[in-house]
XYZ file of C-alpha atoms in Angstrom:
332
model
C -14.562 18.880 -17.958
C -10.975 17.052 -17.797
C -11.016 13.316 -18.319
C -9.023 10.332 -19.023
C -9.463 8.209 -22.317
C -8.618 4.749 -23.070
C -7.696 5.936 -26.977
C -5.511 3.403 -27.837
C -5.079 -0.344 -25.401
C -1.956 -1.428 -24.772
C 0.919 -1.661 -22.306
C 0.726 1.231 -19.605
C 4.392 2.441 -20.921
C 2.600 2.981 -24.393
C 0.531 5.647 -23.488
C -3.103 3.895 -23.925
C -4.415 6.982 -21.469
C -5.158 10.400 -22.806
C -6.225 13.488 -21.574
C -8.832 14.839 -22.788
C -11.945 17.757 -22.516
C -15.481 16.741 -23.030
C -18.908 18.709 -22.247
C -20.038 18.482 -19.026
C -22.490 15.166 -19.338
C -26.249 15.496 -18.369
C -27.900 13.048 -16.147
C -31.008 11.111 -17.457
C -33.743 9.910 -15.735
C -32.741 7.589 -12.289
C -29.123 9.186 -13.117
C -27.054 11.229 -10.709
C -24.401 13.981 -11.932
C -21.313 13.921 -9.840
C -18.640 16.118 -9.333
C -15.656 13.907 -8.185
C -13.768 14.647 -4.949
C -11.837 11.273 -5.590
C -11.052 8.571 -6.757
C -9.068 5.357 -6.680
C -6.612 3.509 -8.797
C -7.806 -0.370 -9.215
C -5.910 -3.018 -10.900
C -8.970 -3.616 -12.868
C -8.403 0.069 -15.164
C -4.695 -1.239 -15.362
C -6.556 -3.992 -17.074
C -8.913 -1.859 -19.198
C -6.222 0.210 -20.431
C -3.706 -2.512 -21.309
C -6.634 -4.632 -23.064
C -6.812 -7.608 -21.038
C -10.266 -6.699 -20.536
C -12.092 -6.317 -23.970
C -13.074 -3.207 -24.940
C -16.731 -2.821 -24.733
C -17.051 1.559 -25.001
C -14.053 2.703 -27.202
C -12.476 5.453 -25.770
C -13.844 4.785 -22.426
C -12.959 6.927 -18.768
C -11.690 4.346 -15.951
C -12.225 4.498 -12.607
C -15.452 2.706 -10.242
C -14.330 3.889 -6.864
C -15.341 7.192 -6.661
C -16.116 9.587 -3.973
C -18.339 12.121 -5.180
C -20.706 15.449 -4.409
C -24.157 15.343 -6.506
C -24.723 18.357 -7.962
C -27.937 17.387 -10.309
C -30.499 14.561 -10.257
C -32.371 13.522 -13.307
C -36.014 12.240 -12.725
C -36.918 9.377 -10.384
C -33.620 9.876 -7.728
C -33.454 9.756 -3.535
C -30.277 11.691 -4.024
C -29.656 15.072 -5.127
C -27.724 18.284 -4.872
C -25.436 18.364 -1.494
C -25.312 14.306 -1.038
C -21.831 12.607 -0.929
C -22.129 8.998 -2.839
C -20.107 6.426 -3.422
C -19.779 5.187 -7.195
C -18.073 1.614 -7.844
C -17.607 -1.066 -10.241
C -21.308 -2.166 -10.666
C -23.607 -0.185 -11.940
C -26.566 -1.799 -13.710
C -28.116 -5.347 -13.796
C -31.255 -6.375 -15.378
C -33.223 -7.592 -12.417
C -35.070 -10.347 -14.246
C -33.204 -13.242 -14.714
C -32.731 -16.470 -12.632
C -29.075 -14.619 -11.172
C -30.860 -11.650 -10.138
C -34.000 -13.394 -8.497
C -31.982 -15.590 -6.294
C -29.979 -12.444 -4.916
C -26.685 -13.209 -6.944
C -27.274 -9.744 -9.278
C -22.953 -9.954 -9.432
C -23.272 -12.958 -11.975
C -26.471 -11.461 -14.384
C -25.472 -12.249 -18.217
C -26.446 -8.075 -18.506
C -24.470 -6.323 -15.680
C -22.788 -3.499 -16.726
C -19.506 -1.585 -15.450
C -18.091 1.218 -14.228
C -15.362 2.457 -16.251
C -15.455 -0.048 -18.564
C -18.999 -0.072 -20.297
C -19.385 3.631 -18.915
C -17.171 6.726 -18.740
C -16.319 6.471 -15.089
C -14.138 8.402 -12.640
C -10.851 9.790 -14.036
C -12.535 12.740 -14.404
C -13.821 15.671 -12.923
C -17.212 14.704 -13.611
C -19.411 11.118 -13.734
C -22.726 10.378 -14.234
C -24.107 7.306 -12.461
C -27.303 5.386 -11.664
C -28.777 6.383 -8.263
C -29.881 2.921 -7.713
C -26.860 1.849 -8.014
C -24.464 3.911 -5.839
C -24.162 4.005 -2.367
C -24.301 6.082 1.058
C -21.284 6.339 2.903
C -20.109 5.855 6.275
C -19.038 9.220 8.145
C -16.078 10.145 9.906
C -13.918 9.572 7.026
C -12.236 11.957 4.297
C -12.749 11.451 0.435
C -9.490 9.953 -0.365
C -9.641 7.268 2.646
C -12.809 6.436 1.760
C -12.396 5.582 -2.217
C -10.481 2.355 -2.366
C -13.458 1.087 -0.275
C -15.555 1.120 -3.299
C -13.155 -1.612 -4.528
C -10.930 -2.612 -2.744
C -12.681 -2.862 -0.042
C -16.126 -4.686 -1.121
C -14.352 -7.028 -3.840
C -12.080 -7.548 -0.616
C -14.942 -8.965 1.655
C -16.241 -10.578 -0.852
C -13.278 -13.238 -1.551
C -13.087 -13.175 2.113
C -16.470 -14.398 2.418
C -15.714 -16.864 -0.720
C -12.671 -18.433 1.054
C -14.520 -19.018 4.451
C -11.889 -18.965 6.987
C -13.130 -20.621 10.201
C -13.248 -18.966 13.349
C -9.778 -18.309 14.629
C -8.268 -19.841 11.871
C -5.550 -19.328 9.322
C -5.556 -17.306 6.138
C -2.828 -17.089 3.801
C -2.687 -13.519 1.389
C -0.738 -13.667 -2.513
C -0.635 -10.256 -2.776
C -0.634 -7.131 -0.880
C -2.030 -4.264 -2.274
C -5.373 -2.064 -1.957
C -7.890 -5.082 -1.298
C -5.587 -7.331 0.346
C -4.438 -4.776 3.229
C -8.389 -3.829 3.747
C -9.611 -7.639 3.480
C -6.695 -8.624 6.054
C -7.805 -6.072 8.751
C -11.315 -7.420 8.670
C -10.090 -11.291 8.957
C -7.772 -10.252 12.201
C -10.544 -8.425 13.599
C -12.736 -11.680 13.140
C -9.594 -13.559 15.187
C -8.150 -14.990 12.257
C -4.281 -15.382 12.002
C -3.197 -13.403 8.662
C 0.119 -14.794 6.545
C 0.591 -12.709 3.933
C 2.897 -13.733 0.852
C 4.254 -11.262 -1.638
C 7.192 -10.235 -3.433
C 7.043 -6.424 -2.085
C 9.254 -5.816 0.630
C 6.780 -2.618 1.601
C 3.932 -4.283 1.358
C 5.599 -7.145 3.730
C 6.220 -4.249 6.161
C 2.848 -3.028 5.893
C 1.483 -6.336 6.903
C 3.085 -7.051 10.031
C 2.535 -3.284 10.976
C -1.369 -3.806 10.938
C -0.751 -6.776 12.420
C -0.176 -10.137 10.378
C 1.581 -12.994 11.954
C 4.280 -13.470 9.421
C 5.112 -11.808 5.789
C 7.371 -13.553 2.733
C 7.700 -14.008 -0.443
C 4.719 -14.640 -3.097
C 6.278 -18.711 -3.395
C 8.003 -18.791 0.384
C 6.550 -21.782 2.390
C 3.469 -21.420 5.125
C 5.381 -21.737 8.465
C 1.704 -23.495 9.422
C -0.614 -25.211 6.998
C -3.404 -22.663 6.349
C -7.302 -23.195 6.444
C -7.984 -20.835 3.803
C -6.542 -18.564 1.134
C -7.224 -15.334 -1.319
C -4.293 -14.560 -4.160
C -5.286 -11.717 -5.362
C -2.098 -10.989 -7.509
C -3.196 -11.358 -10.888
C -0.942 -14.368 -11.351
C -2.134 -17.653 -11.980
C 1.262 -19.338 -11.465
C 0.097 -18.591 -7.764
C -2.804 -20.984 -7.858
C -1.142 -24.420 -7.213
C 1.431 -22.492 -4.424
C -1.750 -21.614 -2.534
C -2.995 -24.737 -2.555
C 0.051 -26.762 -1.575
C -0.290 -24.190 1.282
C -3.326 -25.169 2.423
C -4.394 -27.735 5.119
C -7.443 -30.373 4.710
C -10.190 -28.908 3.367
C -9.200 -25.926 3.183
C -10.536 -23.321 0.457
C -8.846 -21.076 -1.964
C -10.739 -17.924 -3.655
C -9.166 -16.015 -6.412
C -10.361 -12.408 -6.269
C -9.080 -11.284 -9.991
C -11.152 -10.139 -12.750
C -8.504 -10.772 -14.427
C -5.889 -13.919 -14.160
C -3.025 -14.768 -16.313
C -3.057 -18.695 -16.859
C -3.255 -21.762 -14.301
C -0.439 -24.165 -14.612
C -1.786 -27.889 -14.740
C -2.883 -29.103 -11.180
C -1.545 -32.349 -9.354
C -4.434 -33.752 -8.026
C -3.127 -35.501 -5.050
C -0.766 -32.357 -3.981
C -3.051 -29.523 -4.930
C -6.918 -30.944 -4.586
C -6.834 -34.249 -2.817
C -8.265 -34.232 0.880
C -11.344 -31.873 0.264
C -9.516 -28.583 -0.977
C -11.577 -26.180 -3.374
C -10.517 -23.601 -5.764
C -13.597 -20.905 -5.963
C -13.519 -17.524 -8.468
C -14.692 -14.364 -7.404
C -16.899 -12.441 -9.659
C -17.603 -8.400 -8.680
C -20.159 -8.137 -5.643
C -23.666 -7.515 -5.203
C -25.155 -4.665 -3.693
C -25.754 -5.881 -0.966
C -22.112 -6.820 -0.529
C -21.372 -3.478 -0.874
C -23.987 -2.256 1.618
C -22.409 -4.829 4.142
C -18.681 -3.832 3.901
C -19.434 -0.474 4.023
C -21.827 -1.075 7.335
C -18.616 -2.803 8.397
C -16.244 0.027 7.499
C -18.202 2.139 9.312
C -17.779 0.525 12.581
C -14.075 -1.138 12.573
C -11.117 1.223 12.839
C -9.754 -0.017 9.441
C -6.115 1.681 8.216
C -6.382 2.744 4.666
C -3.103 2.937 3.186
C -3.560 5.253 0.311
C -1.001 7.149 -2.433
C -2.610 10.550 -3.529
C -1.934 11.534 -6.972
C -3.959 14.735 -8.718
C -5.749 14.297 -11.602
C -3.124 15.244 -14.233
C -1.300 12.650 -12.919
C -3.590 9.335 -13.377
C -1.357 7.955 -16.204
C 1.514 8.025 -13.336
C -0.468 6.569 -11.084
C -1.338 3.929 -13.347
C 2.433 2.980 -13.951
C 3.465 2.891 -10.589
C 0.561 0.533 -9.534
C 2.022 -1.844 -12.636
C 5.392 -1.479 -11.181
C 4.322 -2.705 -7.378
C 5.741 0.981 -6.803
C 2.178 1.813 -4.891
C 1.694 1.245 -1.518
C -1.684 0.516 -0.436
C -4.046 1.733 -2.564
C -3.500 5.095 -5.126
C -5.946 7.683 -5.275
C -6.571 10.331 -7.731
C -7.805 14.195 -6.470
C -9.119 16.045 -9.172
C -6.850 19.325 -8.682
Protein backbone atom coordinates (compact mmCIF):
# COMPACT_ATOMS: atom_id res chain seq x y z
CA UNK A 1 0.00 0.00 0.00
CA UNK A 2 1.02 3.88 -0.41
CA UNK A 3 1.63 5.75 2.81
CA UNK A 4 3.02 8.77 4.33
CA UNK A 5 6.09 8.68 6.81
CA UNK A 6 7.19 11.04 9.35
CA UNK A 7 11.15 10.04 8.42
CA UNK A 8 12.73 12.92 9.50
CA UNK A 9 10.68 15.99 12.05
CA UNK A 10 11.09 19.22 11.20
CA UNK A 11 9.64 22.30 9.51
CA UNK A 12 6.91 21.30 6.82
CA UNK A 13 9.25 23.16 4.04
CA UNK A 14 11.98 20.49 5.04
CA UNK A 15 10.38 17.65 3.79
CA UNK A 16 9.74 15.62 7.25
CA UNK A 17 6.89 13.57 5.02
CA UNK A 18 7.81 10.74 2.76
CA UNK A 19 6.20 8.54 0.57
CA UNK A 20 6.50 5.40 1.01
CA UNK A 21 5.18 1.42 0.19
CA UNK A 22 4.61 -0.95 2.99
CA UNK A 23 2.74 -4.52 3.07
CA UNK A 24 -0.66 -4.39 3.40
CA UNK A 25 -1.00 -4.59 7.52
CA UNK A 26 -3.10 -7.46 9.11
CA UNK A 27 -5.63 -6.80 11.71
CA UNK A 28 -5.28 -8.55 15.17
CA UNK A 29 -7.72 -9.57 17.38
CA UNK A 30 -10.60 -6.55 18.30
CA UNK A 31 -8.75 -4.81 15.16
CA UNK A 32 -10.48 -3.63 12.01
CA UNK A 33 -8.59 -3.39 8.47
CA UNK A 34 -9.63 -0.35 6.58
CA UNK A 35 -9.36 0.69 3.25
CA UNK A 36 -9.45 4.57 3.34
CA UNK A 37 -11.97 6.55 1.26
CA UNK A 38 -10.65 9.75 3.14
CA UNK A 39 -9.20 11.53 5.14
CA UNK A 40 -8.55 14.88 6.76
CA UNK A 41 -5.71 17.25 7.29
CA UNK A 42 -5.55 18.33 11.22
CA UNK A 43 -3.27 20.81 12.66
CA UNK A 44 -2.32 18.19 15.07
CA UNK A 45 -0.09 15.97 12.02
CA UNK A 46 1.29 19.56 11.16
CA UNK A 47 2.44 19.13 14.70
CA UNK A 48 3.65 15.52 14.47
CA UNK A 49 5.58 16.16 11.49
CA UNK A 50 7.29 19.40 12.54
CA UNK A 51 8.13 17.77 16.12
CA UNK A 52 6.25 19.83 18.41
CA UNK A 53 4.68 16.74 19.42
CA UNK A 54 7.37 14.14 20.56
CA UNK A 55 7.88 11.39 18.63
CA UNK A 56 6.54 8.35 20.23
CA UNK A 57 6.54 5.62 16.78
CA UNK A 58 9.51 6.74 14.54
CA UNK A 59 8.54 6.87 11.20
CA UNK A 60 4.97 7.08 12.01
CA UNK A 61 1.69 7.61 9.24
CA UNK A 62 -0.51 10.81 10.31
CA UNK A 63 -3.86 11.23 10.00
CA UNK A 64 -7.04 10.33 12.87
CA UNK A 65 -9.94 11.49 10.81
CA UNK A 66 -10.57 8.94 8.56
CA UNK A 67 -13.44 7.75 6.60
CA UNK A 68 -13.07 4.27 5.84
CA UNK A 69 -14.65 0.79 4.21
CA UNK A 70 -13.72 -2.45 6.43
CA UNK A 71 -12.62 -4.96 4.43
CA UNK A 72 -11.35 -7.61 7.28
CA UNK A 73 -12.09 -8.06 11.00
CA UNK A 74 -9.73 -9.80 13.29
CA UNK A 75 -11.36 -11.81 16.22
CA UNK A 76 -13.76 -10.30 18.76
CA UNK A 77 -15.29 -7.24 16.21
CA UNK A 78 -19.22 -5.88 15.63
CA UNK A 79 -17.84 -4.58 12.39
CA UNK A 80 -16.72 -6.25 9.39
CA UNK A 81 -16.48 -6.43 5.65
CA UNK A 82 -18.99 -3.74 3.88
CA UNK A 83 -19.24 -1.28 7.14
CA UNK A 84 -18.21 2.43 6.69
CA UNK A 85 -16.36 3.65 10.13
CA UNK A 86 -15.09 6.50 11.28
CA UNK A 87 -11.36 6.39 12.68
CA UNK A 88 -10.09 9.52 14.84
CA UNK A 89 -7.57 10.70 17.17
CA UNK A 90 -8.27 8.27 20.12
CA UNK A 91 -7.84 5.02 19.87
CA UNK A 92 -7.01 3.09 23.04
CA UNK A 93 -7.29 3.79 26.84
CA UNK A 94 -6.71 1.45 29.60
CA UNK A 95 -10.09 1.38 31.24
CA UNK A 96 -8.83 0.94 34.78
CA UNK A 97 -7.71 3.87 36.27
CA UNK A 98 -9.42 6.60 38.42
CA UNK A 99 -9.75 8.86 34.72
CA UNK A 100 -11.39 6.11 33.04
CA UNK A 101 -13.85 5.05 35.94
CA UNK A 102 -15.25 8.45 36.38
CA UNK A 103 -16.05 8.68 32.50
CA UNK A 104 -13.08 11.14 31.67
CA UNK A 105 -11.16 8.12 29.42
CA UNK A 106 -9.68 11.60 27.32
CA UNK A 107 -7.25 12.30 30.35
CA UNK A 108 -6.00 8.29 31.15
CA UNK A 109 -2.02 8.45 31.82
CA UNK A 110 -2.20 5.31 28.90
CA UNK A 111 -4.33 6.68 25.98
CA UNK A 112 -2.92 6.17 22.88
CA UNK A 113 -3.19 8.05 19.35
CA UNK A 114 -4.01 7.96 16.09
CA UNK A 115 -1.29 8.87 13.89
CA UNK A 116 0.97 9.54 16.36
CA UNK A 117 1.52 6.28 18.51
CA UNK A 118 -0.04 4.32 15.43
CA UNK A 119 0.37 4.41 11.64
CA UNK A 120 -2.83 6.23 10.88
CA UNK A 121 -4.55 7.57 7.76
CA UNK A 122 -2.26 9.01 5.05
CA UNK A 123 -2.53 5.96 3.54
CA UNK A 124 -4.44 3.74 1.57
CA UNK A 125 -4.80 1.41 4.28
CA UNK A 126 -5.24 1.61 8.46
CA UNK A 127 -5.76 -0.73 10.91
CA UNK A 128 -7.76 0.36 13.96
CA UNK A 129 -9.44 -0.88 17.15
CA UNK A 130 -13.16 -1.65 16.62
CA UNK A 131 -13.90 -0.46 20.02
CA UNK A 132 -12.65 2.42 19.35
CA UNK A 133 -14.05 3.78 16.04
CA UNK A 134 -17.26 4.92 15.31
CA UNK A 135 -20.63 4.62 13.17
CA UNK A 136 -21.46 7.37 11.08
CA UNK A 137 -24.29 9.49 10.38
CA UNK A 138 -25.85 9.00 6.74
CA UNK A 139 -26.64 11.31 4.14
CA UNK A 140 -23.22 12.53 3.88
CA UNK A 141 -20.19 11.79 1.38
CA UNK A 142 -16.66 10.60 2.62
CA UNK A 143 -14.84 13.77 2.25
CA UNK A 144 -17.65 15.96 4.14
CA UNK A 145 -17.76 13.68 6.65
CA UNK A 146 -13.82 13.37 7.71
CA UNK A 147 -12.98 16.61 9.40
CA UNK A 148 -15.84 15.54 11.75
CA UNK A 149 -13.61 13.04 13.27
CA UNK A 150 -11.61 16.09 14.44
CA UNK A 151 -12.58 18.89 13.84
CA UNK A 152 -15.68 18.39 14.60
CA UNK A 153 -15.66 16.38 18.11
CA UNK A 154 -12.44 18.32 19.50
CA UNK A 155 -14.79 21.28 18.27
CA UNK A 156 -17.78 20.44 20.65
CA UNK A 157 -15.74 19.61 23.05
CA UNK A 158 -14.07 23.21 23.79
CA UNK A 159 -17.49 24.34 23.11
CA UNK A 160 -18.78 22.43 25.89
CA UNK A 161 -15.48 23.52 27.99
CA UNK A 162 -16.17 27.27 27.43
CA UNK A 163 -19.95 27.07 28.42
CA UNK A 164 -21.55 29.82 26.61
CA UNK A 165 -24.93 30.64 28.20
CA UNK A 166 -28.02 30.50 26.43
CA UNK A 167 -28.19 33.23 23.86
CA UNK A 168 -25.04 34.50 24.72
CA UNK A 169 -21.80 35.66 23.21
CA UNK A 170 -18.85 33.66 21.98
CA UNK A 171 -15.79 35.05 20.67
CA UNK A 172 -13.58 32.53 17.96
CA UNK A 173 -9.26 33.06 17.60
CA UNK A 174 -9.10 31.20 14.74
CA UNK A 175 -11.02 30.00 11.86
CA UNK A 176 -10.22 26.94 10.41
CA UNK A 177 -11.63 23.18 10.31
CA UNK A 178 -12.93 23.04 14.08
CA UNK A 179 -13.70 26.55 14.49
CA UNK A 180 -16.18 26.84 11.34
CA UNK A 181 -17.92 23.35 12.58
CA UNK A 182 -17.91 24.41 16.45
CA UNK A 183 -19.42 27.96 15.35
CA UNK A 184 -22.42 26.43 13.43
CA UNK A 185 -23.38 24.38 16.43
CA UNK A 186 -23.14 27.56 18.97
CA UNK A 187 -25.54 29.71 16.41
CA UNK A 188 -27.79 26.91 16.16
CA UNK A 189 -27.92 26.84 20.11
CA UNK A 190 -28.83 30.92 19.72
CA UNK A 191 -25.55 32.03 20.56
CA UNK A 192 -24.09 35.23 18.86
CA UNK A 193 -20.65 34.07 17.11
CA UNK A 194 -17.57 36.86 16.80
CA UNK A 195 -15.02 35.37 15.18
CA UNK A 196 -11.34 36.90 15.24
CA UNK A 197 -8.64 35.92 12.81
CA UNK A 198 -6.06 37.17 10.65
CA UNK A 199 -7.53 35.33 7.35
CA UNK A 200 -9.44 37.49 5.28
CA UNK A 201 -11.24 34.05 3.80
CA UNK A 202 -11.83 32.65 6.74
CA UNK A 203 -13.47 36.20 7.90
CA UNK A 204 -15.69 35.77 4.81
CA UNK A 205 -16.52 32.36 5.62
CA UNK A 206 -17.79 33.39 8.97
CA UNK A 207 -20.24 35.91 8.26
CA UNK A 208 -21.44 33.66 5.28
CA UNK A 209 -22.59 30.86 7.80
CA UNK A 210 -23.71 33.39 9.74
CA UNK A 211 -21.47 35.13 12.53
CA UNK A 212 -22.32 38.52 13.75
CA UNK A 213 -19.07 40.21 13.07
CA UNK A 214 -15.42 38.95 11.76
CA UNK A 215 -11.75 40.84 12.44
CA UNK A 216 -8.62 40.47 13.10
CA UNK A 217 -6.99 37.74 15.59
CA UNK A 218 -6.08 41.12 18.20
CA UNK A 219 -9.14 43.57 16.81
CA UNK A 220 -11.39 44.63 19.80
CA UNK A 221 -14.95 42.76 20.75
CA UNK A 222 -17.53 45.36 19.52
CA UNK A 223 -19.51 43.69 22.81
CA UNK A 224 -17.86 42.14 25.82
CA UNK A 225 -18.19 38.36 25.27
CA UNK A 226 -19.47 35.61 27.78
CA UNK A 227 -17.25 33.04 26.55
CA UNK A 228 -14.35 32.19 24.26
CA UNK A 229 -12.34 29.20 22.28
CA UNK A 230 -8.77 30.30 20.47
CA UNK A 231 -8.03 27.62 18.80
CA UNK A 232 -5.03 29.14 16.80
CA UNK A 233 -2.14 27.54 18.17
CA UNK A 234 -0.90 30.85 19.55
CA UNK A 235 -0.56 31.54 23.02
CA UNK A 236 0.06 35.29 22.54
CA UNK A 237 -3.84 34.98 22.01
CA UNK A 238 -4.56 33.98 25.57
CA UNK A 239 -4.54 37.36 27.46
CA UNK A 240 -6.47 39.10 24.08
CA UNK A 241 -9.28 36.63 24.77
CA UNK A 242 -9.53 37.36 28.05
CA UNK A 243 -9.45 41.15 27.98
CA UNK A 244 -12.36 40.25 25.61
CA UNK A 245 -14.35 38.72 27.88
CA UNK A 246 -17.15 40.03 30.20
CA UNK A 247 -17.61 38.97 34.09
CA UNK A 248 -17.23 35.62 34.52
CA UNK A 249 -16.86 34.71 31.53
CA UNK A 250 -14.77 31.47 30.45
CA UNK A 251 -12.03 30.90 28.02
CA UNK A 252 -11.12 27.21 26.64
CA UNK A 253 -8.08 26.64 24.60
CA UNK A 254 -8.71 23.75 22.21
CA UNK A 255 -4.82 23.11 21.12
CA UNK A 256 -2.87 20.09 21.66
CA UNK A 257 -0.44 22.06 21.01
CA UNK A 258 0.22 25.93 22.21
CA UNK A 259 3.18 28.05 21.70
CA UNK A 260 3.83 30.04 25.07
CA UNK A 261 1.45 32.28 27.37
CA UNK A 262 2.70 35.73 27.92
CA UNK A 263 2.54 36.68 31.76
CA UNK A 264 -1.14 37.47 32.86
CA UNK A 265 -2.35 40.81 34.59
CA UNK A 266 -4.46 39.68 37.11
CA UNK A 267 -6.82 42.49 37.45
CA UNK A 268 -7.22 42.92 33.42
CA UNK A 269 -7.12 39.29 32.41
CA UNK A 270 -8.59 37.12 35.60
CA UNK A 271 -10.13 39.50 38.07
CA UNK A 272 -14.09 39.38 38.29
CA UNK A 273 -14.54 35.49 38.05
CA UNK A 274 -12.91 34.78 34.50
CA UNK A 275 -11.35 31.17 33.94
CA UNK A 276 -8.84 29.92 31.56
CA UNK A 277 -9.70 25.96 30.98
CA UNK A 278 -7.41 23.47 28.47
CA UNK A 279 -8.90 21.10 26.31
CA UNK A 280 -7.50 17.68 26.20
CA UNK A 281 -8.79 15.17 23.06
CA UNK A 282 -12.48 13.85 23.78
CA UNK A 283 -14.00 10.87 25.06
CA UNK A 284 -16.00 8.54 23.26
CA UNK A 285 -18.73 9.50 24.21
CA UNK A 286 -17.99 13.00 22.99
CA UNK A 287 -17.55 11.65 19.86
CA UNK A 288 -20.77 9.61 19.88
CA UNK A 289 -22.59 12.96 20.82
CA UNK A 290 -21.25 15.29 18.04
CA UNK A 291 -21.71 12.88 15.62
CA UNK A 292 -25.58 12.24 16.93
CA UNK A 293 -25.54 16.01 16.51
CA UNK A 294 -24.05 16.08 13.01
CA UNK A 295 -26.45 13.88 12.03
CA UNK A 296 -29.37 16.00 12.69
CA UNK A 297 -28.16 19.83 12.11
CA UNK A 298 -27.59 20.94 8.53
CA UNK A 299 -23.89 21.76 9.32
CA UNK A 300 -21.66 23.35 6.14
CA UNK A 301 -18.41 21.57 5.90
CA UNK A 302 -16.00 23.64 4.20
CA UNK A 303 -13.49 21.21 2.92
CA UNK A 304 -10.16 21.43 0.36
CA UNK A 305 -9.73 17.99 -1.46
CA UNK A 306 -6.28 17.03 -2.16
CA UNK A 307 -5.36 13.19 -3.50
CA UNK A 308 -3.16 11.22 -1.77
CA UNK A 309 0.12 12.04 -3.59
CA UNK A 310 -0.48 15.27 -2.58
CA UNK A 311 -0.63 15.16 1.47
CA UNK A 312 2.80 16.90 1.83
CA UNK A 313 0.95 19.92 -0.16
CA UNK A 314 -1.75 19.78 1.79
CA UNK A 315 0.23 19.92 4.78
CA UNK A 316 2.00 23.25 3.65
CA UNK A 317 -0.87 25.04 2.69
CA UNK A 318 -2.69 24.34 6.06
CA UNK A 319 0.79 25.94 7.71
CA UNK A 320 0.44 28.80 5.40
CA UNK A 321 -3.46 29.68 6.45
CA UNK A 322 -3.70 28.93 2.54
CA UNK A 323 -6.65 26.19 3.47
CA UNK A 324 -9.99 27.05 3.72
CA UNK A 325 -12.03 25.09 5.98
CA UNK A 326 -10.78 21.97 6.52
CA UNK A 327 -8.30 19.85 3.79
CA UNK A 328 -9.00 16.45 2.95
CA UNK A 329 -6.95 13.83 1.43
CA UNK A 330 -8.67 11.08 -1.32
CA UNK A 331 -6.57 8.28 -1.78
CA UNK A 332 -6.45 8.40 -5.80
Amino acid sequence: MRAWSVTAPGPIDTGPLEPVEWDLPEPGPGDLLVRVRACGVCRTDLHVAEGDLPARLPGVVPGHEIVGEVVAAGPGCLHGPGDRVGVAWLRHTCGSCRYCRRGAENLCPRSAYTGWDANGGYAEYAVAPDAYVYDLPAGREDVELAPLLCAGIIGYRALRRAEPPPGGRLGIWGFGASAHLAAQIAMAEGAEVYVFTRSPTARRLALDLGAVWAGGSFDEAPEPLDSAVVFAPAGALVPVALERLDRGGTLAVAGIHLTDVPALDYRRHLFQERQVRSVTANTRADGEEFLRLAGRLPLAVTTTAYGLADADRALADLAADRVNGAAVLVPD
